[in-house]
Amino acid sequence: MDNNKKQSASGKAAADSKKRKEAPLNQNQQGKESRPPARPQKRVKFQDARNIRSQPSDAALDDGKLDLQKFLSAREFEIKALETSMRKCKSANATRVFQQVPREMRRRTASHNAKRVPKRLRDRAKREMMEDNTPTVEARKRRPRTTRARIRAENAKRLEKLAARKRKRALQNEAGGENKDEPGKTTIQTRAPRPKIRRDTLNEPPKPKSKFKKRQINKTWLPTHLWHAKRATMTEPTKPLWRFAIPLTPTQKCYRPTHRASGQKGTVFWDTSYMSTARLYGAAGGIEQVLKALGLVQESLWGNRGRKWRSGTRTWSGMVSRRQRNSRRDIGPATILWNPTLTAETAAPESNTTELKKTQRQILIRTHPSCFLELFDELVKLAKLQTPQVHIEDLRFEIGSIELTGPGSTETLLAVLKPYHTEDRHGQVFSSLVGVTNPASLPKDAVLGFSIKDPRLSYPPKRVDTTSKVSDSALLDTLTQWPVEEQVKPYGLFDRDVRFKASSLAPQKSINRRKGASIPGQEMPVTAADPPIPVIAFASRPAAGGQAQGTWTLLAPWKCILPIWYSIVHYPLSTGGNPRLGGLNEQRQIAFEQGTTWFPGDFPGTNAGVVWEMEQRAQRKKAWDRRPKGKRIEWASLDLGAGRKGEIGDGLACDFEHLFGLPTDPSPSSSEDQLTSDVDPNAMDLHPGEEAEDAAKLGKVHKNTVPSLTMVEQMKKTDFQALISSVNPGRPPPRSIISVNITFVTRGVANACARIYRLPSRPSATTTVQSSETEVPATDPVAAGMGSLPADLRDQWLQKIPGNKSGSRSTKAITAHAAPHMSRDVGQGTRKQLMAKSLVSGDPLPYPRPTANQTDIGGGHPLCPGEEDLIGFVTAGAYSLSGGKGTAVGAISAEKAFDMVKESGTKEGRLCIVRNAGENVGWLARWELV
Amino acid sequence: MEASTTPKPLPNRPDQKMPPLPKGSRIQKRPLPAPLSHRLSSSNTSRSSTLSTIPTDIDGYRPPPRAPHTLIIKVTSNAPFMSLVKRVRKGLESRSSLSRQQSTKGLPLTARIAALDTTSGGSKEGGSGNGLGPVEDALDDVVLVATGRAIQKAVEVGCFFTRERDLMVLLRTRTVRGVDDFVRAEEEDGGGEDGSEKEEGSGARVRAVSCVEVGVRWRAT
């Protein structure tokens, strides 16, 4: 009995302990009589503030008569009461202090805890906590609740004991064996082990600390992972992207701030250490052959005009490709940089070409991780063919990188990167860039390679003084002359030893100690313990050109990224604020706003793009499957008007297979409409073995089946333009696509997977168009209702262009539906008669009423063209903040685009109609090559 | 604004013309430099010393310094008129004399202490007595900067604000210099594809561009 009682009592106590106790002030209330309990007091305050006094209106009635003066004064009083109440409510401070913390700082859990708010607010927070009686928990003292947590806690305790024992033993050893060790220490000197870099094979990622080893089994962390994991949404632990844990987007909402920071004011920066780097070294001739085999065949690179690139003061960026059976297939974008040689100046004139080709040179190839394996294999294959052999080193985890864009990017880099050697030419040029607000205003693809001091020595970074600049003519001289060629030295980043030395930076502890010893606010001097950090910074211009912002890319040794990162994060920009963090989504957003493509998402013509597209399809399918049946789009029942039913192809995919009549995969995207996948015999002209190889490279997603999407090829903008401008052109290769940037003419916003149509041809020309070979088989049920499309559909669409003289609205369509308008002079009698007649005659309204799209959308909107006019798909689309209207990036069939431009000129041929998947309204848009 | 005694060639009528473009070359414009931000620092440096550090324009004109709080709006030719008006209004409202408490955030300690002394006297009318007319004139609250086709728009917006009694609108002409690349015509369309395109036939040169600054500020009360 007693026991029971005890238990119940303790249970009660436990239950009580879960509730909030009274504020501590309450308990010693007897001592301090002056103050009433805080919480009730606050409630009274609120009630008082919110209470609006009023007077009943019958008070103003005097014997049934209204006393106007009384009545008015009562109302006056009421209004005043309302106003005071509003004022009081505001001052009653219904908000907690942590709600005033700027949004970017409010990111941790338990921010109600006074210890989590900034110092200036801490006192108020403490008081509020006291008043509200907020329970606080110290994580350290919390008792483990789950079994797992208990086991962990026990383990920790045991480990602590172990560590203590170990420490003790070490101390004993030191005390006892000091004299014995003395001679040994002086005789043998060892150097710290350098990481192994094997040539011609892939290298292992750096060995993580044992504490973090388990979390990096199937992926690698970026050097800034721990920083990012607290501030950004990362890829899912089990689903890394390209074998990396990559930050996708900051936790904060940042769509519009990113737009501002990338274009108008501020900086966006990324840790792009996941970008892969490889070093190719050997005879210059061999390297040239390898590069030419990768598709760098432009004469402008190898002639006199590419001298600056070959001397190492410019980069080359573009698509690299590999040979297939009888064509070339794009691998992905790459940046290629030569290491300057000491003798570059003398070798420059075409003195002795054979000797020039024998000199040992090195290049750095930087590419996207999604296409790295493909490129690396190709490089190894090509390098082995050269005599003497060219070798290749995988420097993926040796060289990391940071990218910055925005007006403040140059300023930020200037504050963080302090040249180590003052006489270094590139360092001098870099330091003279004060006042540059756009990396694109540097010469195209400019490179600066120099060594910097440890950024922790000047941490926190100071604001760059732009006011002390004497004249901007010096800057203009630098920008026009760009004096980096003379006395150019080989870049330290290419050298393994230099990289290694830089990686063994002084520990933070010793930096702190030195900082404590020096005068506050002063920059610490460089000592022998601070190795120079070799960096390469290159500026790239946006493909869009114009006033758009360029990008800085900073390459540095993998282990030096973190100290540089911390300095960049905390740089106070001259325009206010700090640089903004970006993730993968922000990178895509900025590319989209500049109207350029983003790899791999916008390149379905490359293997990496195919993998991306397949993953996106699976994701969309999963999201679609999860929705209840009533709330998801039924693709089969989509009504496109004129008797057409069902979405064209798969609504959840950029269905290029459907466009080109390729066999569909049995993969996750199973569409409702049964596609007659009659395999074209000559559609499989690709070498099956090679395709299988590709599939192996593509990795996990499709192990057994090669997606037929890989048969689609990407066509280059320059090739397409050359075709168009040539007098006697051939045709673009079948199943090739070109990337386009789409801008809506009037309104409309496209999403990913939106369908792109060309303008329907006029009836006379229909027959010629339909004869083209890329036609989808006519067995498709969707194409059956073609006949009922209006004959003047093209003109209807053309009328949608604003400023088109022939009437912005098709008036015919409107009058067809509105009642016939009677003229004014029709008499009342006749009107009545007519109306009665119309009522009696019983000309019934059609039932069910025709859907909006069948006859008109919003008053005479033209119908979507038929399936034979489908030319491509949108890969990224949204409302563009920079354009002020809907824009999109997509890919269209090169053949059809070629036909369009050839038939109807560059102006009308660039018009297209974009319809979102699952919708029946299309909008007029214009496409532009990118 | 100092009158130089030696006759200087005007930028629009230089002594030496630029050499003609090499045959087969084409101009490719780089982005224009950002509007100058030689601001008067709110620290203890005297205005005259700040003045001397301001770089002169190509024609020897030394533009007046900007107040630290000035909002600079770059005008593009296709910016909607009312959008510009609203941005100017917003800038003016946040910079009205009531709310203009200069922030000393990010300044060194000494500057902060110095700012304490000056703010007590009223920071706005600091230099009225010492004959620095142009300096006072330039302490605009909002400045619209425009070149080329956008000049018309900037002037229109300026005119719009002249009818407000509390505001003062000042218009200055300037010359900014932009950099042009000239590249070989056959390789220009390469965009990112064609890579480095500098050789002896191509290069860069400086071009002078007319620029208009429309300063809008509250009339001193």
PDB file of N, CA and C in Angstrom, chain A residues 12-54:
ATOM      1  N   LYS A  12       2.622  11.841  -9.690  1.00  0.00           N
ATOM      2  CA  LYS A  12       2.018  13.158  -9.695  1.00  0.00           C
ATOM      3  C   LYS A  12       3.071  14.246  -9.827  1.00  0.00           C
ATOM      4  N   ALA A  13       4.132  13.994  -9.071  1.00  0.00           N
ATOM      5  CA  ALA A  13       5.208  14.996  -9.106  1.00  0.00           C
ATOM      6  C   ALA A  13       5.787  15.098 -10.503  1.00  0.00           C
ATOM      7  N   ALA A  14       5.903  13.893 -11.131  1.00  0.00           N
ATOM      8  CA  ALA A  14       6.460  13.906 -12.481  1.00  0.00           C
ATOM      9  C   ALA A  14       5.544  14.675 -13.418  1.00  0.00           C
ATOM     10  N   ALA A  15       4.232  14.417 -13.250  1.00  0.00           N
ATOM     11  CA  ALA A  15       3.284  15.119 -14.108  1.00  0.00           C
ATOM     12  C   ALA A  15       3.381  16.614 -13.893  1.00  0.00           C
ATOM     13  N   ASP A  16       3.547  16.961 -12.649  1.00  0.00           N
ATOM     14  CA  ASP A  16       3.667  18.386 -12.356  1.00  0.00           C
ATOM     15  C   ASP A  16       4.915  18.986 -12.979  1.00  0.00           C
ATOM     16  N   SER A  17       5.950  18.161 -12.945  1.00  0.00           N
ATOM     17  CA  SER A  17       7.223  18.705 -13.428  1.00  0.00           C
ATOM     18  C   SER A  17       7.156  18.999 -14.920  1.00  0.00           C
ATOM     19  N   LYS A  18       6.219  18.312 -15.613  1.00  0.00           N
ATOM     20  CA  LYS A  18       6.119  18.597 -17.041  1.00  0.00           C
ATOM     21  C   LYS A  18       5.462  19.941 -17.295  1.00  0.00           C
ATOM     22  N   LYS A  19       4.587  20.308 -16.372  1.00  0.00           N
ATOM     23  CA  LYS A  19       3.950  21.613 -16.548  1.00  0.00           C
ATOM     24  C   LYS A  19       4.924  22.694 -16.131  1.00  0.00           C
ATOM     25  N   ARG A  20       4.595  23.892 -16.569  1.00  0.00           N
ATOM     26  CA  ARG A  20       5.462  24.992 -16.157  1.00  0.00           C
ATOM     27  C   ARG A  20       5.222  25.299 -14.703  1.00  0.00           C
ATOM     28  N   LYS A  21       6.295  25.450 -14.024  1.00  0.00           N
ATOM     29  CA  LYS A  21       6.168  25.864 -12.634  1.00  0.00           C
ATOM     30  C   LYS A  21       5.893  27.351 -12.605  1.00  0.00           C
ATOM     31  N   GLU A  22       5.474  27.771 -11.449  1.00  0.00           N
ATOM     32  CA  GLU A  22       5.289  29.212 -11.311  1.00  0.00           C
ATOM     33  C   GLU A  22       6.634  29.907 -11.391  1.00  0.00           C
ATOM     34  N   ALA A  23       6.590  31.126 -11.779  1.00  0.00           N
ATOM     35  CA  ALA A  23       7.834  31.864 -11.916  1.00  0.00           C
ATOM     36  C   ALA A  23       8.539  31.937 -10.577  1.00  0.00           C
ATOM     37  N   PRO A  24       9.847  31.952 -10.585  1.00  0.00           N
ATOM     38  CA  PRO A  24      10.580  31.947  -9.315  1.00  0.00           C
ATOM     39  C   PRO A  24      10.238  33.142  -8.438  1.00  0.00           C
ATOM     40  N   LEU A  25       9.813  34.204  -9.073  1.00  0.00           N
ATOM     41  CA  LEU A  25       9.488  35.383  -8.284  1.00  0.00           C
ATOM     42  C   LEU A  25       8.341  35.098  -7.333  1.00  0.00           C
ATOM     43  N   ASN A  26       7.468  34.179  -7.789  1.00  0.00           N
ATOM     44  CA  ASN A  26       6.286  33.874  -7.013  1.00  0.00           C
ATOM     45  C   ASN A  26       6.612  33.306  -5.650  1.00  0.00           C
ATOM     46  N   GLN A  27       7.661  32.441  -5.643  1.00  0.00           N
ATOM     47  CA  GLN A  27       7.957  31.737  -4.412  1.00  0.00           C
ATOM     48  C   GLN A  27       8.410  32.687  -3.294  1.00  0.00           C
ATOM     49  N   ASN A  28       9.244  33.595  -3.656  1.00  0.00           N
ATOM     50  CA  ASN A  28       9.695  34.513  -2.596  1.00  0.00           C
ATOM     51  C   ASN A  28       8.913  35.823  -2.648  1.00  0.00           C
ATOM     52  N   GLN A  29       7.627  35.620  -2.916  1.00  0.00           N
ATOM     53  CA  GLN A  29       6.787  36.807  -2.997  1.00  0.00           C
ATOM     54  C   GLN A  29       6.657  37.467  -1.623  1.00  0.00           C
ATOM     55  N   GLN A  30       6.699  36.588  -0.626  1.00  0.00           N
ATOM     56  CA  GLN A  30       6.540  37.145   0.711  1.00  0.00           C
ATOM     57  C   GLN A  30       7.632  38.157   1.011  1.00  0.00           C
ATOM     58  N   GLY A  31       8.803  37.822   0.498  1.00  0.00           N
ATOM     59  CA  GLY A  31       9.932  38.709   0.745  1.00  0.00           C
ATOM     60  C   GLY A  31       9.781  40.039   0.014  1.00  0.00           C
ATOM     61  N   LYS A  32       9.350  39.937  -1.248  1.00  0.00           N
ATOM     62  CA  LYS A  32       9.237  41.169  -2.024  1.00  0.00           C
ATOM     63  C   LYS A  32       7.767  41.444  -2.292  1.00  0.00           C
ATOM     64  N   GLU A  33       7.159  42.102  -1.405  1.00  0.00           N
ATOM     65  CA  GLU A  33       5.735  42.355  -1.516  1.00  0.00           C
ATOM     66  C   GLU A  33       5.431  43.327  -2.643  1.00  0.00           C
ATOM     67  N   SER A  34       6.412  44.122  -2.950  1.00  0.00           N
ATOM     68  CA  SER A  34       6.154  45.255  -3.843  1.00  0.00           C
ATOM     69  C   SER A  34       5.714  44.798  -5.230  1.00  0.00           C
ATOM     70  N   ARG A  35       6.227  43.639  -5.669  1.00  0.00           N
ATOM     71  CA  ARG A  35       5.979  43.263  -7.067  1.00  0.00           C
ATOM     72  C   ARG A  35       4.940  42.160  -7.146  1.00  0.00           C
ATOM     73  N   PRO A  36       3.890  42.368  -7.899  1.00  0.00           N
ATOM     74  CA  PRO A  36       2.922  41.292  -8.085  1.00  0.00           C
ATOM     75  C   PRO A  36       3.502  40.242  -9.015  1.00  0.00           C
ATOM     76  N   PRO A  37       2.931  39.030  -9.017  1.00  0.00           N
ATOM     77  CA  PRO A  37       3.452  37.987  -9.912  1.00  0.00           C
ATOM     78  C   PRO A  37       3.476  38.476 -11.357  1.00  0.00           C
ATOM     79  N   ALA A  38       4.560  38.111 -12.071  1.00  0.00           N
ATOM     80  CA  ALA A  38       4.836  38.740 -13.362  1.00  0.00           C
ATOM     81  C   ALA A  38       3.794  38.381 -14.423  1.00  0.00           C
ATOM     82  N   ARG A  39       3.394  37.094 -14.421  1.00  0.00           N
ATOM     83  CA  ARG A  39       2.564  36.686 -15.551  1.00  0.00           C
ATOM     84  C   ARG A  39       1.157  37.281 -15.501  1.00  0.00           C
ATOM     85  N   PRO A  40       0.488  37.158 -14.354  1.00  0.00           N
ATOM     86  CA  PRO A  40      -0.830  37.811 -14.268  1.00  0.00           C
ATOM     87  C   PRO A  40      -0.738  39.307 -14.548  1.00  0.00           C
ATOM     88  N   GLN A  41       0.353  39.879 -14.097  1.00  0.00           N
ATOM     89  CA  GLN A  41       0.512  41.315 -14.298  1.00  0.00           C
ATOM     90  C   GLN A  41       0.532  41.630 -15.789  1.00  0.00           C
ATOM     91  N   LYS A  42       1.216  40.798 -16.501  1.00  0.00           N
ATOM     92  CA  LYS A  42       1.318  41.014 -17.929  1.00  0.00           C
ATOM     93  C   LYS A  42      -0.042  40.846 -18.589  1.00  0.00           C
ATOM     94  N   ARG A  43      -0.766  39.834 -18.100  1.00  0.00           N
ATOM     95  CA  ARG A  43      -2.073  39.590 -18.700  1.00  0.00           C
ATOM     96  C   ARG A  43      -2.996  40.778 -18.488  1.00  0.00           C
ATOM     97  N   VAL A  44      -2.948  41.314 -17.286  1.00  0.00           N
ATOM     98  CA  VAL A  44      -3.764  42.494 -16.984  1.00  0.00           C
ATOM     99  C   VAL A  44      -3.397  43.627 -17.925  1.00  0.00           C
ATOM    100  N   LYS A  45      -2.112  43.744 -18.167  1.00  0.00           N
ATOM    101  CA  LYS A  45      -1.632  44.815 -19.036  1.00  0.00           C
ATOM    102  C   LYS A  45      -2.214  44.652 -20.445  1.00  0.00           C
ATOM    103  N   PHE A  46      -2.168  43.416 -20.910  1.00  0.00           N
ATOM    104  CA  PHE A  46      -2.706  43.158 -22.252  1.00  0.00           C
ATOM    105  C   PHE A  46      -4.192  43.444 -22.303  1.00  0.00           C
ATOM    106  N   GLN A  47      -4.889  42.926 -21.273  1.00  0.00           N
ATOM    107  CA  GLN A  47      -6.336  43.102 -21.275  1.00  0.00           C
ATOM    108  C   GLN A  47      -6.702  44.570 -21.255  1.00  0.00           C
ATOM    109  N   ASP A  48      -5.965  45.274 -20.454  1.00  0.00           N
ATOM    110  CA  ASP A  48      -6.226  46.702 -20.349  1.00  0.00           C
ATOM    111  C   ASP A  48      -5.998  47.387 -21.696  1.00  0.00           C
ATOM    112  N   ALA A  49      -4.924  46.973 -22.367  1.00  0.00           N
ATOM    113  CA  ALA A  49      -4.587  47.624 -23.630  1.00  0.00           C
ATOM    114  C   ALA A  49      -5.610  47.300 -24.696  1.00  0.00           C
ATOM    115  N   ARG A  50      -6.108  46.079 -24.636  1.00  0.00           N
ATOM    116  CA  ARG A  50      -6.998  45.659 -25.718  1.00  0.00           C
ATOM    117  C   ARG A  50      -8.443  46.093 -25.483  1.00  0.00           C
ATOM    118  N   ASN A  51      -8.728  46.487 -24.285  1.00  0.00           N
ATOM    119  CA  ASN A  51     -10.086  46.865 -23.949  1.00  0.00           C
ATOM    120  C   ASN A  51     -10.395  48.257 -24.507  1.00  0.00           C
ATOM    121  N   ILE A  52     -11.407  48.333 -25.340  1.00  0.00           N
ATOM    122  CA  ILE A  52     -11.795  49.637 -25.881  1.00  0.00           C
ATOM    123  C   ILE A  52     -13.089  50.053 -25.199  1.00  0.00           C
ATOM    124  N   ARG A  53     -13.039  51.177 -24.558  1.00  0.00           N
ATOM    125  CA  ARG A  53     -14.235  51.639 -23.845  1.00  0.00           C
ATOM    126  C   ARG A  53     -15.218  52.271 -24.822  1.00  0.00           C
ATOM    127  N   SER A  54     -16.497  52.048 -24.543  1.00  0.00           N
ATOM    128  CA  SER A  54     -17.506  52.684 -25.399  1.00  0.00           C
ATOM    129  C   SER A  54     -18.706  53.049 -24.532  1.00  0.00           C
TER     130      SER A  54
END
